[in-house]
Amino acid sequence: MNTLYLGTNTKMYKTTAQTVAYLQALDAYTSDISRHGVELFVIPSYTSLHAARMCVPSDRISLGAQNMGWEAQGQYTGEISPLMLREAGVQIVEIGHSERRHVLHETDEEENRKVLCALAHGFRPLLCIGETQDQKLFGIGEEVLRIQLKIGLYGMPSEQAERLMVAYEPVWAIGEKGVPATPEYAEKMHRVIRETLQTRFGACATHIPILYGGSVNEENCEALCALSNVDGLFVGRAAWEADRFDRIIRKTIARWREEGRL
Ligand code: PGA
């Protein structure tokens, strides 16, 4: 059975009250959508996680954290530990979003520590990777993806591969100035990711969800989700109003049904 993953990270937007209102609206909009073969997830701010968990059950909408410290506890002022996220009821931990890497200067080695820590504490790590505009220009985009995967997943046993999720989010495609990847380009890069995962984990890699993210919207969601190595979409701005996200969810599910993937 295939699973279609559709999620959003609300970044540093939405207070707790706004997150709760958003989740309640999204749950209401999507109440008639079967979750059989479909997983919806929302990754809100840390401060709203507890209230978010209280307002929507995890079998309707999974919750993720936008980041995580790599130790259970210690002298790491400002960090949030896996124990705290467990208490908040989180299932997914997003690791290495482009803004963490390029604005906050996180390294592949740090993302690797977080991936291993997330797995050790029973979460599903959602490792985000993607090349910058310059790396694309220099023709090293594929190498960058391989490096981010090889370092980011270093030391991870194959038995844990079934809990891993990967998001391909080209840095040049993200945000207000972003240009979405063409379906052809996205498919090429998703194939590189799949092959790298296969080299690393063997047959288990077939089941690792690879999501596309970067300026996904109502117009391009169907073409992007229809690609053979795309297992879902990781949406930013176009998902932050519940009715718009609901439309993307419905279009995407319909496309997967047409393709016989659901
Ligand atoms: P965007 O954000 O859809 O607004 O480009 C994507 C992301 O940062 O995950």
Coordinates of C-alpha atoms and ligand atoms in Angstrom, one line a residue:
M1 CA 0.0 0.0 0.0
N2 CA 1.4 3.4 -1.0
T3 CA 1.1 6.3 1.4
L4 CA 0.8 9.9 0.2
Y5 CA 2.4 12.4 2.7
L6 CA 1.1 16.0 2.7
G7 CA 2.5 18.4 5.3
T8 CA 3.4 21.9 6.1
N9 CA 5.9 23.7 8.3
T10 CA 4.6 27.0 9.6
K11 CA 8.1 28.3 10.3
M12 CA 8.2 31.3 12.6
Y13 CA 4.5 32.2 11.9
K14 CA 1.4 31.6 13.9
T15 CA 1.0 32.0 17.7
T16 CA -0.4 29.2 19.7
A17 CA -4.0 30.7 19.3
Q18 CA -3.5 30.9 15.6
T19 CA -2.1 27.4 15.3
V20 CA -5.0 26.0 17.2
A21 CA -7.5 27.8 15.0
Y22 CA -5.6 26.7 11.9
L23 CA -5.5 23.0 13.0
Q24 CA -9.2 23.0 14.0
A25 CA -10.1 24.5 10.6
L26 CA -7.9 22.0 8.7
D27 CA -9.3 19.1 10.6
A28 CA -12.9 20.3 9.8
Y29 CA -12.1 20.8 6.1
T30 CA -10.5 17.4 5.8
S31 CA -13.0 15.5 8.0
D32 CA -14.4 13.5 5.1
I33 CA -11.0 12.5 3.7
S34 CA -10.0 8.9 4.6
R35 CA -6.6 8.6 6.1
H36 CA -6.1 5.2 4.6
G37 CA -3.0 5.7 2.5
V38 CA -2.9 9.4 3.3
E39 CA -1.0 11.1 6.1
L40 CA -1.4 14.8 6.8
F41 CA 1.1 16.5 9.1
V42 CA 1.7 20.0 10.5
I43 CA 4.9 21.3 12.0
P44 CA 4.1 24.3 14.1
S45 CA 6.2 26.4 16.5
Y46 CA 7.6 24.7 19.6
T47 CA 5.4 26.9 21.9
S48 CA 2.2 25.8 20.2
L49 CA 3.0 22.0 20.2
H50 CA 1.2 21.1 23.4
A51 CA -2.0 23.0 22.5
A52 CA -1.8 21.7 19.0
R53 CA -1.7 18.1 20.3
M54 CA -4.7 18.7 22.5
C55 CA -6.9 20.0 19.7
V56 CA -6.4 17.4 17.0
P57 CA -5.9 13.6 17.4
S58 CA -2.6 12.3 15.8
D59 CA -4.5 9.8 13.6
R60 CA -6.1 12.8 11.8
I61 CA -3.1 15.2 11.7
S62 CA 0.4 14.1 12.8
L63 CA 2.5 16.7 14.5
G64 CA 6.2 17.5 14.0
A65 CA 8.8 19.8 15.6
Q66 CA 10.8 22.2 13.4
N67 CA 14.1 21.2 15.0
M68 CA 15.6 19.4 18.0
G69 CA 18.7 19.4 20.1
W70 CA 20.8 16.2 19.8
E71 CA 21.2 15.4 23.5
A72 CA 18.5 14.3 25.9
Q73 CA 19.5 17.0 28.3
G74 CA 22.4 19.2 29.2
Q75 CA 23.9 22.6 29.2
Y76 CA 22.5 23.7 25.9
T77 CA 20.7 27.0 26.5
G78 CA 17.9 27.6 24.1
E79 CA 17.7 24.0 22.7
I80 CA 14.7 21.7 22.9
S81 CA 15.4 18.1 23.7
P82 CA 13.8 14.8 22.5
L83 CA 12.4 14.2 25.9
M84 CA 10.5 17.5 25.8
L85 CA 9.2 16.8 22.3
R86 CA 8.1 13.3 23.4
E87 CA 6.1 15.0 26.2
A88 CA 4.6 17.4 23.7
G89 CA 3.2 14.4 21.6
V90 CA 5.3 14.9 18.5
Q91 CA 5.8 12.1 16.0
I92 CA 8.0 13.8 13.4
V93 CA 11.1 15.9 13.8
E94 CA 12.1 18.1 10.9
I95 CA 15.9 18.2 10.5
G96 CA 18.0 20.5 8.3
H97 CA 15.4 22.7 6.8
S98 CA 17.2 25.1 4.4
E99 CA 16.7 28.0 6.8
R100 CA 18.4 26.0 9.5
R101 CA 21.3 25.3 7.2
H102 CA 21.7 28.6 5.4
V103 CA 20.4 31.2 7.8
L104 CA 21.4 29.5 11.1
H105 CA 24.5 27.8 9.6
E106 CA 23.9 24.2 10.7
T107 CA 26.2 21.7 9.2
D108 CA 25.6 18.2 7.8
E109 CA 27.4 16.7 10.9
E110 CA 24.9 18.5 13.2
E111 CA 22.0 17.2 11.1
N112 CA 23.4 13.7 11.4
R113 CA 23.5 13.9 15.2
K114 CA 19.9 15.1 15.2
V115 CA 18.8 12.3 12.8
L116 CA 20.4 9.6 15.0
C117 CA 19.0 11.2 18.2
A118 CA 15.5 11.5 16.7
L119 CA 15.6 7.8 15.8
A120 CA 17.0 6.8 19.2
H121 CA 14.0 8.5 20.8
G122 CA 11.4 6.9 18.6
F123 CA 10.6 9.9 16.3
R124 CA 10.4 9.9 12.5
P125 CA 13.2 12.2 11.3
L126 CA 12.2 14.3 8.2
L127 CA 15.6 15.2 6.8
C128 CA 15.5 18.2 4.4
I129 CA 18.1 18.5 1.7
G130 CA 18.6 20.7 -1.4
E131 CA 21.1 22.5 -3.4
T132 CA 21.5 26.3 -3.5
Q133 CA 21.2 28.4 -6.7
D134 CA 25.0 28.6 -7.0
Q135 CA 25.4 24.9 -6.5
K136 CA 22.9 24.4 -9.3
L137 CA 24.7 26.8 -11.5
F138 CA 28.0 25.0 -11.0
G139 CA 26.3 21.7 -11.9
I140 CA 27.0 20.1 -8.5
G141 CA 23.4 19.8 -7.3
E142 CA 23.4 16.0 -7.5
E143 CA 26.7 15.8 -5.6
V144 CA 25.3 18.1 -2.9
L145 CA 22.3 15.9 -2.4
R146 CA 24.5 12.8 -2.2
I147 CA 26.8 14.6 0.4
Q148 CA 23.8 15.8 2.5
L149 CA 22.4 12.2 2.5
K150 CA 25.6 10.4 3.1
I151 CA 26.7 12.6 6.0
G152 CA 23.1 13.3 7.3
L153 CA 22.4 9.5 7.5
Y154 CA 25.9 8.4 8.6
G155 CA 25.7 5.6 11.1
M156 CA 22.0 5.0 10.7
P157 CA 21.2 1.2 10.6
S158 CA 19.1 -0.1 7.7
E159 CA 16.5 -1.5 10.1
Q160 CA 15.6 2.1 11.0
A161 CA 15.1 3.2 7.4
E162 CA 11.3 2.5 7.6
R163 CA 11.1 5.5 10.0
L164 CA 13.1 7.9 7.9
M165 CA 11.4 10.6 5.7
V166 CA 13.3 12.8 3.3
A167 CA 12.2 16.2 1.8
Y168 CA 13.9 17.5 -1.3
E169 CA 13.6 21.3 -1.1
P170 CA 15.9 23.1 -3.5
V171 CA 17.0 26.3 -1.7
W172 CA 16.2 28.4 -4.8
A173 CA 12.6 27.2 -4.9
I174 CA 11.8 28.1 -1.3
G175 CA 10.0 31.2 -0.1
E176 CA 8.7 34.4 -1.7
K177 CA 11.5 34.7 -4.2
G178 CA 11.4 31.0 -4.9
V179 CA 10.7 29.5 -8.3
P180 CA 9.2 26.0 -8.1
A181 CA 11.3 23.2 -9.7
T182 CA 9.9 21.9 -13.0
P183 CA 8.4 18.4 -12.8
E184 CA 11.3 17.2 -15.0
Y185 CA 14.0 18.7 -12.7
A186 CA 12.2 17.5 -9.5
E187 CA 12.0 13.9 -10.9
K188 CA 15.7 13.9 -11.9
M189 CA 16.7 14.9 -8.4
H190 CA 14.3 12.6 -6.6
R191 CA 15.8 9.7 -8.7
V192 CA 19.2 10.7 -7.4
I193 CA 17.9 10.7 -3.9
R194 CA 16.2 7.3 -4.3
E195 CA 19.4 5.8 -5.8
T196 CA 21.6 7.2 -3.0
L197 CA 19.1 5.7 -0.4
Q198 CA 19.2 2.4 -2.2
T199 CA 23.0 2.3 -2.2
R200 CA 22.9 3.1 1.5
F201 CA 19.9 0.9 2.7
G202 CA 19.3 -1.6 -0.1
A203 CA 15.7 -2.7 -0.7
C204 CA 14.3 -0.8 2.4
A205 CA 15.0 2.4 0.5
T206 CA 11.9 1.8 -1.8
H207 CA 9.7 2.6 1.2
I208 CA 11.4 5.8 2.4
P209 CA 9.0 8.7 1.5
I210 CA 10.7 11.4 -0.5
L211 CA 8.6 14.6 -0.4
Y212 CA 9.0 17.6 -2.8
G213 CA 9.0 21.1 -1.2
G214 CA 9.6 24.6 -2.6
S215 CA 6.8 26.9 -3.8
V216 CA 4.3 24.1 -4.1
N217 CA 0.8 25.6 -4.8
E218 CA -2.6 24.8 -6.1
E219 CA -1.4 25.1 -9.7
N220 CA 1.6 22.9 -9.6
C221 CA 0.7 20.3 -6.9
E222 CA -0.8 17.8 -9.2
A223 CA 2.1 17.7 -11.7
L224 CA 4.7 17.4 -8.9
C225 CA 2.9 14.7 -6.9
A226 CA 2.4 12.6 -10.0
L227 CA 6.2 12.0 -10.4
S228 CA 7.2 8.4 -9.8
N229 CA 9.7 9.1 -7.1
V230 CA 7.6 11.7 -5.3
D231 CA 5.7 10.3 -2.3
G232 CA 4.2 13.6 -1.1
L233 CA 4.5 17.3 -0.9
F234 CA 6.0 19.5 1.8
V235 CA 4.2 22.9 1.5
G236 CA 5.0 26.3 3.0
R237 CA 3.1 29.5 2.2
A238 CA 0.3 27.9 0.1
A239 CA -0.7 25.7 3.1
W240 CA -0.9 28.3 5.8
E241 CA -4.6 28.9 5.2
A242 CA -6.6 25.8 5.9
D243 CA -8.9 26.1 3.0
R244 CA -6.0 26.5 0.5
F245 CA -4.2 23.5 2.0
D246 CA -7.4 21.5 1.8
R247 CA -7.6 22.2 -1.9
I248 CA -4.0 21.1 -2.5
I249 CA -4.7 17.9 -0.4
R250 CA -7.8 17.1 -2.5
K251 CA -6.2 17.8 -5.9
T252 CA -3.2 15.6 -4.9
I253 CA -5.3 12.7 -3.6
A254 CA -7.4 12.8 -6.8
R255 CA -4.3 12.7 -8.9
W256 CA -2.9 9.7 -7.0
R257 CA -6.2 8.0 -7.4
E258 CA -6.2 8.6 -11.2
E259 CA -2.6 7.2 -11.3
G260 CA -3.7 4.1 -9.4
R261 CA -1.3 4.9 -6.6
L262 CA -4.1 5.1 -4.0
Ligands
PGA1 P1 7.3 27.5 0.4 O1 8.2 26.9 1.6 O2 6.3 26.5 -0.1 O3 6.7 28.7 1.0 O4 8.3 27.9 -0.7 C1 8.6 25.6 1.5 C2 9.5 25.2 2.7 O5 10.2 26.1 3.2 O6 9.4 24.1 3.2

